[in-house]
Amino acid sequence: MHFVVSGEGQAVVLIHGLFGDLDNLKSLSHELEKTHQVIRVDVPNHGLSEHWQQMDYPLLAEAVIQLLDTLDLSSAHLVGHSMGGKIAMATALLYPERIDSVVAADIAPAAYPPRHQTVFAGLNSLDLVNTTRNSALVHLTEAGIDNATAQFLLKSLRRAEVGFGWKMNLEGLIASYDKLIAWDIDAAPYTKAAFIIRGGDSDYVGAEHKQGILAQFPKVQAKTINGAGHWLHAQKPEIFNRLVAEFVGEQGR
């Protein structure tokens, strides 16, 4: 995985969500790097990382461990948003001896119904050869994607020899989507510290997920950020960053 390292101290790996890249949690990185070594990653099929035709959580967890090995790190804290949170949780469950703690932002260790058909349709139908950034934004919003999400998606648009292309591997993401919304990690519970932060206006983590969370993460703590939705780290960055920094800091004492 492509990565960027900053700061010194105990290692913390930041993992973005679907369609994102390592800049998504940059604000959190600035907070954590005051006391920790922070590694921001591009998940495979995103940013500057390798393109995979198939990706699932065991493979992604293995990629996280390979990154730790590359950096000669015996262990690290993991912080992930959405899909990145599922990657963090899967890694903690499958390689507990390598993970000091896990933070999952607005996601549960659970299977979810498909939510991104409109996004995939809008991205697939964009004429990359004959577009501009402005016309791409218009296209995505006319395809039924809200403006904020469309602006976020266009961060992955880059100039090509002719027209534009996507930094993300759209074909690979579509092929892997069923596995990314699923959850079939069957492992012993992760008995170290875990933290789930949910957005009060989001439906990604609800009462129906409580039993499944406790079954796999019995020492979990939970907080709700009111007035924030699924993009809680961008909507309420000061509160989100403080909660994560306090939690990670406590695990190092």
GROMACS .gro file of C-alpha atoms in nm:
model
  253
    1MET     CA    1   0.000   0.000   0.000
    2HIS     CA    2   0.111   0.354  -0.072
    3PHE     CA    3   0.163   0.540   0.255
    4VAL     CA    4   0.286   0.862   0.415
    5VAL     CA    5   0.457   0.873   0.756
    6SER     CA    6   0.474   1.166   0.998
    7GLY     CA    7   0.551   1.218   1.367
    8GLU     CA    8   0.733   0.998   1.617
    9GLY     CA    9   0.627   0.758   1.891
   10GLN     CA   10   0.391   0.463   1.902
   11ALA     CA   11   0.258   0.385   1.556
   12VAL     CA   12  -0.097   0.463   1.447
   13VAL     CA   13  -0.225   0.359   1.103
   14LEU     CA   14  -0.511   0.564   0.953
   15ILE     CA   15  -0.734   0.385   0.700
   16HIS     CA   16  -0.984   0.571   0.480
   17GLY     CA   17  -1.319   0.451   0.352
   18LEU     CA   18  -1.459   0.350   0.013
   19PHE     CA   19  -1.371   0.588  -0.276
   20GLY     CA   20  -1.129   0.782  -0.053
   21ASP     CA   21  -0.754   0.818  -0.015
   22LEU     CA   22  -0.493   0.890   0.249
   23ASP     CA   23  -0.585   1.260   0.266
   24ASN     CA   24  -0.930   1.184   0.412
   25LEU     CA   25  -0.797   1.157   0.769
   26LYS     CA   26  -0.524   1.418   0.731
   27SER     CA   27  -0.677   1.644   0.996
   28LEU     CA   28  -0.667   1.358   1.246
   29SER     CA   29  -0.308   1.290   1.146
   30HIS     CA   30  -0.207   1.645   1.238
   31GLU     CA   31  -0.351   1.589   1.586
   32LEU     CA   32  -0.201   1.244   1.644
   33GLU     CA   33   0.146   1.320   1.508
   34LYS     CA   34   0.208   1.548   1.806
   35THR     CA   35   0.261   1.235   2.016
   36HIS     CA   36   0.267   0.938   1.775
   37GLN     CA   37   0.412   0.812   1.452
   38VAL     CA   38   0.123   0.830   1.206
   39ILE     CA   39   0.098   0.624   0.889
   40ARG     CA   40  -0.173   0.727   0.642
   41VAL     CA   41  -0.243   0.469   0.374
   42ASP     CA   42  -0.411   0.441   0.038
   43VAL     CA   43  -0.617   0.122   0.053
   44PRO     CA   44  -0.563  -0.105  -0.250
   45ASN     CA   45  -0.774   0.013  -0.548
   46HIS     CA   46  -0.757   0.371  -0.415
   47GLY     CA   47  -0.514   0.660  -0.447
   48LEU     CA   48  -0.166   0.552  -0.551
   49SER     CA   49  -0.190   0.194  -0.422
   50GLU     CA   50  -0.197  -0.125  -0.627
   51HIS     CA   51  -0.505  -0.216  -0.827
   52TRP     CA   52  -0.661  -0.547  -0.727
   53GLN     CA   53  -0.938  -0.715  -0.922
   54GLN     CA   54  -1.060  -0.883  -0.604
   55MET     CA   55  -1.040  -0.749  -0.250
   56ASP     CA   56  -1.187  -0.877   0.075
   57TYR     CA   57  -1.118  -0.819   0.442
   58PRO     CA   58  -0.875  -1.108   0.501
   59LEU     CA   59  -0.665  -0.988   0.205
   60LEU     CA   60  -0.682  -0.627   0.322
   61ALA     CA   61  -0.588  -0.726   0.676
   62GLU     CA   62  -0.287  -0.912   0.536
   63ALA     CA   63  -0.189  -0.597   0.346
   64VAL     CA   64  -0.196  -0.397   0.671
   65ILE     CA   65   0.032  -0.652   0.838
   66GLN     CA   66   0.267  -0.644   0.538
   67LEU     CA   67   0.285  -0.267   0.579
   68LEU     CA   68   0.381  -0.305   0.945
   69ASP     CA   69   0.649  -0.552   0.840
   70THR     CA   70   0.777  -0.310   0.574
   71LEU     CA   71   0.808  -0.038   0.839
   72ASP     CA   72   0.963  -0.283   1.088
   73LEU     CA   73   0.680  -0.224   1.335
   74SER     CA   74   0.596  -0.501   1.580
   75SER     CA   75   0.253  -0.349   1.643
   76ALA     CA   76   0.035  -0.043   1.585
   77HIS     CA   77  -0.295   0.118   1.671
   78LEU     CA   78  -0.548   0.117   1.386
   79VAL     CA   79  -0.803   0.389   1.310
   80GLY     CA   80  -1.043   0.346   1.019
   81HIS     CA   81  -1.350   0.518   0.881
   82SER     CA   82  -1.635   0.318   0.724
   83MET     CA   83  -1.474   0.050   0.504
   84GLY     CA   84  -1.145   0.146   0.667
   85GLY     CA   85  -1.300   0.071   1.005
   86LYS     CA   86  -1.395  -0.276   0.885
   87ILE     CA   87  -1.038  -0.325   0.761
   88ALA     CA   88  -0.910  -0.218   1.104
   89MET     CA   89  -1.148  -0.451   1.286
   90ALA     CA   90  -1.068  -0.745   1.058
   91THR     CA   91  -0.695  -0.693   1.111
   92ALA     CA   92  -0.740  -0.678   1.488
   93LEU     CA   93  -0.943  -1.000   1.488
   94LEU     CA   94  -0.709  -1.191   1.256
   95TYR     CA   95  -0.376  -1.057   1.390
   96PRO     CA   96  -0.450  -0.952   1.751
   97GLU     CA   97  -0.087  -0.974   1.861
   98ARG     CA   98   0.008  -0.703   1.608
   99ILE     CA   99  -0.269  -0.454   1.689
  100ASP     CA  100  -0.254  -0.242   2.007
  101SER     CA  101  -0.606  -0.100   1.979
  102VAL     CA  102  -0.869  -0.036   1.715
  103VAL     CA  103  -1.093   0.262   1.640
  104ALA     CA  104  -1.382   0.223   1.395
  105ALA     CA  105  -1.555   0.543   1.282
  106ASP     CA  106  -1.926   0.498   1.205
  107ILE     CA  107  -1.914   0.133   1.110
  108ALA     CA  108  -1.990  -0.198   1.280
  109PRO     CA  109  -1.853  -0.550   1.224
  110ALA     CA  110  -2.162  -0.638   1.025
  111ALA     CA  111  -2.295  -0.700   0.678
  112TYR     CA  112  -2.475  -0.405   0.517
  113PRO     CA  113  -2.722  -0.381   0.232
  114PRO     CA  114  -2.596  -0.227  -0.093
  115ARG     CA  115  -2.586   0.154  -0.066
  116HIS     CA  116  -2.369   0.269  -0.354
  117GLN     CA  117  -2.552   0.168  -0.672
  118THR     CA  118  -2.625   0.531  -0.762
  119VAL     CA  119  -2.261   0.625  -0.711
  120PHE     CA  120  -2.131   0.337  -0.923
  121ALA     CA  121  -2.382   0.416  -1.198
  122GLY     CA  122  -2.284   0.783  -1.199
  123LEU     CA  123  -1.913   0.707  -1.210
  124ASN     CA  124  -1.950   0.444  -1.481
  125SER     CA  125  -2.161   0.665  -1.705
  126LEU     CA  126  -1.923   0.963  -1.695
  127ASP     CA  127  -1.755   1.023  -2.032
  128LEU     CA  128  -1.396   1.055  -1.913
  129VAL     CA  129  -1.261   1.151  -2.255
  130ASN     CA  130  -1.493   1.443  -2.320
  131THR     CA  131  -1.540   1.595  -1.977
  132THR     CA  132  -1.413   1.879  -1.762
  133ARG     CA  133  -1.415   1.891  -1.383
  134ASN     CA  134  -1.717   2.122  -1.390
  135SER     CA  135  -1.912   1.908  -1.634
  136ALA     CA  136  -1.817   1.596  -1.434
  137LEU     CA  137  -1.967   1.754  -1.123
  138VAL     CA  138  -2.285   1.837  -1.313
  139HIS     CA  139  -2.302   1.482  -1.448
  140LEU     CA  140  -2.265   1.323  -1.105
  141THR     CA  141  -2.525   1.546  -0.941
  142GLU     CA  142  -2.768   1.490  -1.230
  143ALA     CA  143  -2.710   1.115  -1.178
  144GLY     CA  144  -2.859   1.152  -0.831
  145ILE     CA  145  -2.542   1.195  -0.623
  146ASP     CA  146  -2.555   1.476  -0.367
  147ASN     CA  147  -2.315   1.765  -0.422
  148ALA     CA  148  -2.091   1.693  -0.122
  149THR     CA  149  -2.043   1.329  -0.223
  150ALA     CA  150  -1.985   1.430  -0.586
  151GLN     CA  151  -1.715   1.677  -0.480
  152PHE     CA  152  -1.555   1.403  -0.268
  153LEU     CA  153  -1.558   1.155  -0.557
  154LEU     CA  154  -1.400   1.405  -0.794
  155LYS     CA  155  -1.090   1.417  -0.574
  156SER     CA  156  -1.003   1.085  -0.741
  157LEU     CA  157  -1.034   1.232  -1.092
  158ARG     CA  158  -0.699   1.294  -1.258
  159ARG     CA  159  -0.585   1.410  -1.600
  160ALA     CA  160  -0.487   1.142  -1.850
  161GLU     CA  161  -0.318   1.164  -2.189
  162VAL     CA  162  -0.667   1.207  -2.331
  163GLY     CA  163  -0.927   1.352  -2.100
  164PHE     CA  164  -0.939   1.218  -1.745
  165GLY     CA  165  -0.915   0.891  -1.555
  166TRP     CA  166  -0.984   0.768  -1.204
  167LYS     CA  167  -0.707   0.715  -0.951
  168MET     CA  168  -0.928   0.447  -0.796
  169ASN     CA  169  -0.976   0.113  -0.970
  170LEU     CA  170  -1.348   0.141  -1.037
  171GLU     CA  171  -1.368  -0.199  -1.206
  172GLY     CA  172  -1.201  -0.371  -0.910
  173LEU     CA  173  -1.424  -0.194  -0.658
  174ILE     CA  174  -1.739  -0.300  -0.844
  175ALA     CA  175  -1.613  -0.658  -0.867
  176SER     CA  176  -1.534  -0.663  -0.493
  177TYR     CA  177  -1.832  -0.464  -0.366
  178ASP     CA  178  -2.032  -0.763  -0.240
  179LYS     CA  179  -1.737  -0.867  -0.024
  180LEU     CA  180  -1.683  -0.513   0.105
  181ILE     CA  181  -2.039  -0.478   0.234
  182ALA     CA  182  -2.030  -0.832   0.378
  183TRP     CA  183  -1.876  -0.943   0.707
  184ASP     CA  184  -1.764  -1.302   0.750
  185ILE     CA  185  -1.462  -1.274   0.981
  186ASP     CA  186  -1.481  -1.580   1.206
  187ALA     CA  187  -1.211  -1.540   1.470
  188ALA     CA  188  -1.170  -1.531   1.846
  189PRO     CA  189  -1.283  -1.203   2.005
  190TYR     CA  190  -1.035  -0.916   2.012
  191THR     CA  191  -0.978  -0.863   2.384
  192LYS     CA  192  -0.775  -0.542   2.373
  193ALA     CA  193  -0.925  -0.193   2.372
  194ALA     CA  194  -1.164  -0.097   2.092
  195PHE     CA  195  -1.357   0.223   2.026
  196ILE     CA  196  -1.653   0.284   1.799
  197ILE     CA  197  -1.748   0.645   1.727
  198ARG     CA  198  -2.078   0.690   1.550
  199GLY     CA  199  -2.250   0.989   1.395
  200GLY     CA  200  -2.576   1.073   1.567
  201ASP     CA  201  -2.747   1.137   1.232
  202SER     CA  202  -2.610   0.819   1.071
  203ASP     CA  203  -2.776   0.478   1.053
  204TYR     CA  204  -2.455   0.281   1.006
  205VAL     CA  205  -2.426   0.183   1.375
  206GLY     CA  206  -2.752   0.112   1.556
  207ALA     CA  207  -2.897  -0.088   1.841
  208GLU     CA  208  -2.926  -0.388   1.610
  209HIS     CA  209  -2.545  -0.402   1.586
  210LYS     CA  210  -2.474  -0.402   1.961
  211GLN     CA  211  -2.474  -0.779   2.014
  212GLY     CA  212  -2.245  -0.843   1.717
  213ILE     CA  213  -2.003  -0.570   1.826
  214LEU     CA  214  -1.977  -0.704   2.182
  215ALA     CA  215  -1.934  -1.061   2.060
  216GLN     CA  216  -1.618  -0.971   1.869
  217PHE     CA  217  -1.498  -0.669   2.068
  218PRO     CA  218  -1.597  -0.732   2.433
  219LYS     CA  219  -1.392  -0.437   2.568
  220VAL     CA  220  -1.537  -0.186   2.325
  221GLN     CA  221  -1.613   0.172   2.420
  222ALA     CA  222  -1.863   0.377   2.221
  223LYS     CA  223  -1.938   0.744   2.167
  224THR     CA  224  -2.193   0.930   1.957
  225ILE     CA  225  -2.114   1.266   1.797
  226ASN     CA  226  -2.445   1.449   1.776
  227GLY     CA  227  -2.508   1.663   1.471
  228ALA     CA  228  -2.281   1.448   1.254
  229GLY     CA  229  -2.363   1.186   0.994
  230HIS     CA  230  -2.150   0.918   0.834
  231TRP     CA  231  -1.877   1.173   0.748
  232LEU     CA  232  -1.832   1.259   1.116
  233HIS     CA  233  -1.456   1.313   1.085
  234ALA     CA  234  -1.518   1.589   0.828
  235GLN     CA  235  -1.835   1.733   0.982
  236LYS     CA  236  -1.713   1.753   1.343
  237PRO     CA  237  -1.332   1.730   1.312
  238GLU     CA  238  -1.241   1.893   1.643
  239ILE     CA  239  -1.459   1.658   1.848
  240PHE     CA  240  -1.368   1.353   1.641
  241ASN     CA  241  -0.995   1.420   1.652
  242ARG     CA  242  -1.003   1.481   2.027
  243LEU     CA  243  -1.192   1.159   2.098
  244VAL     CA  244  -0.953   0.950   1.889
  245ALA     CA  245  -0.640   1.118   2.029
  246GLU     CA  246  -0.758   1.071   2.388
  247PHE     CA  247  -0.844   0.706   2.331
  248VAL     CA  248  -0.517   0.622   2.154
  249GLY     CA  249  -0.320   0.814   2.414
  250GLU     CA  250  -0.479   0.620   2.697
  251GLN     CA  251  -0.375   0.287   2.541
  252GLY     CA  252  -0.010   0.390   2.548
  253ARG     CA  253  -0.003   0.452   2.922
   0.00000   0.00000   0.00000
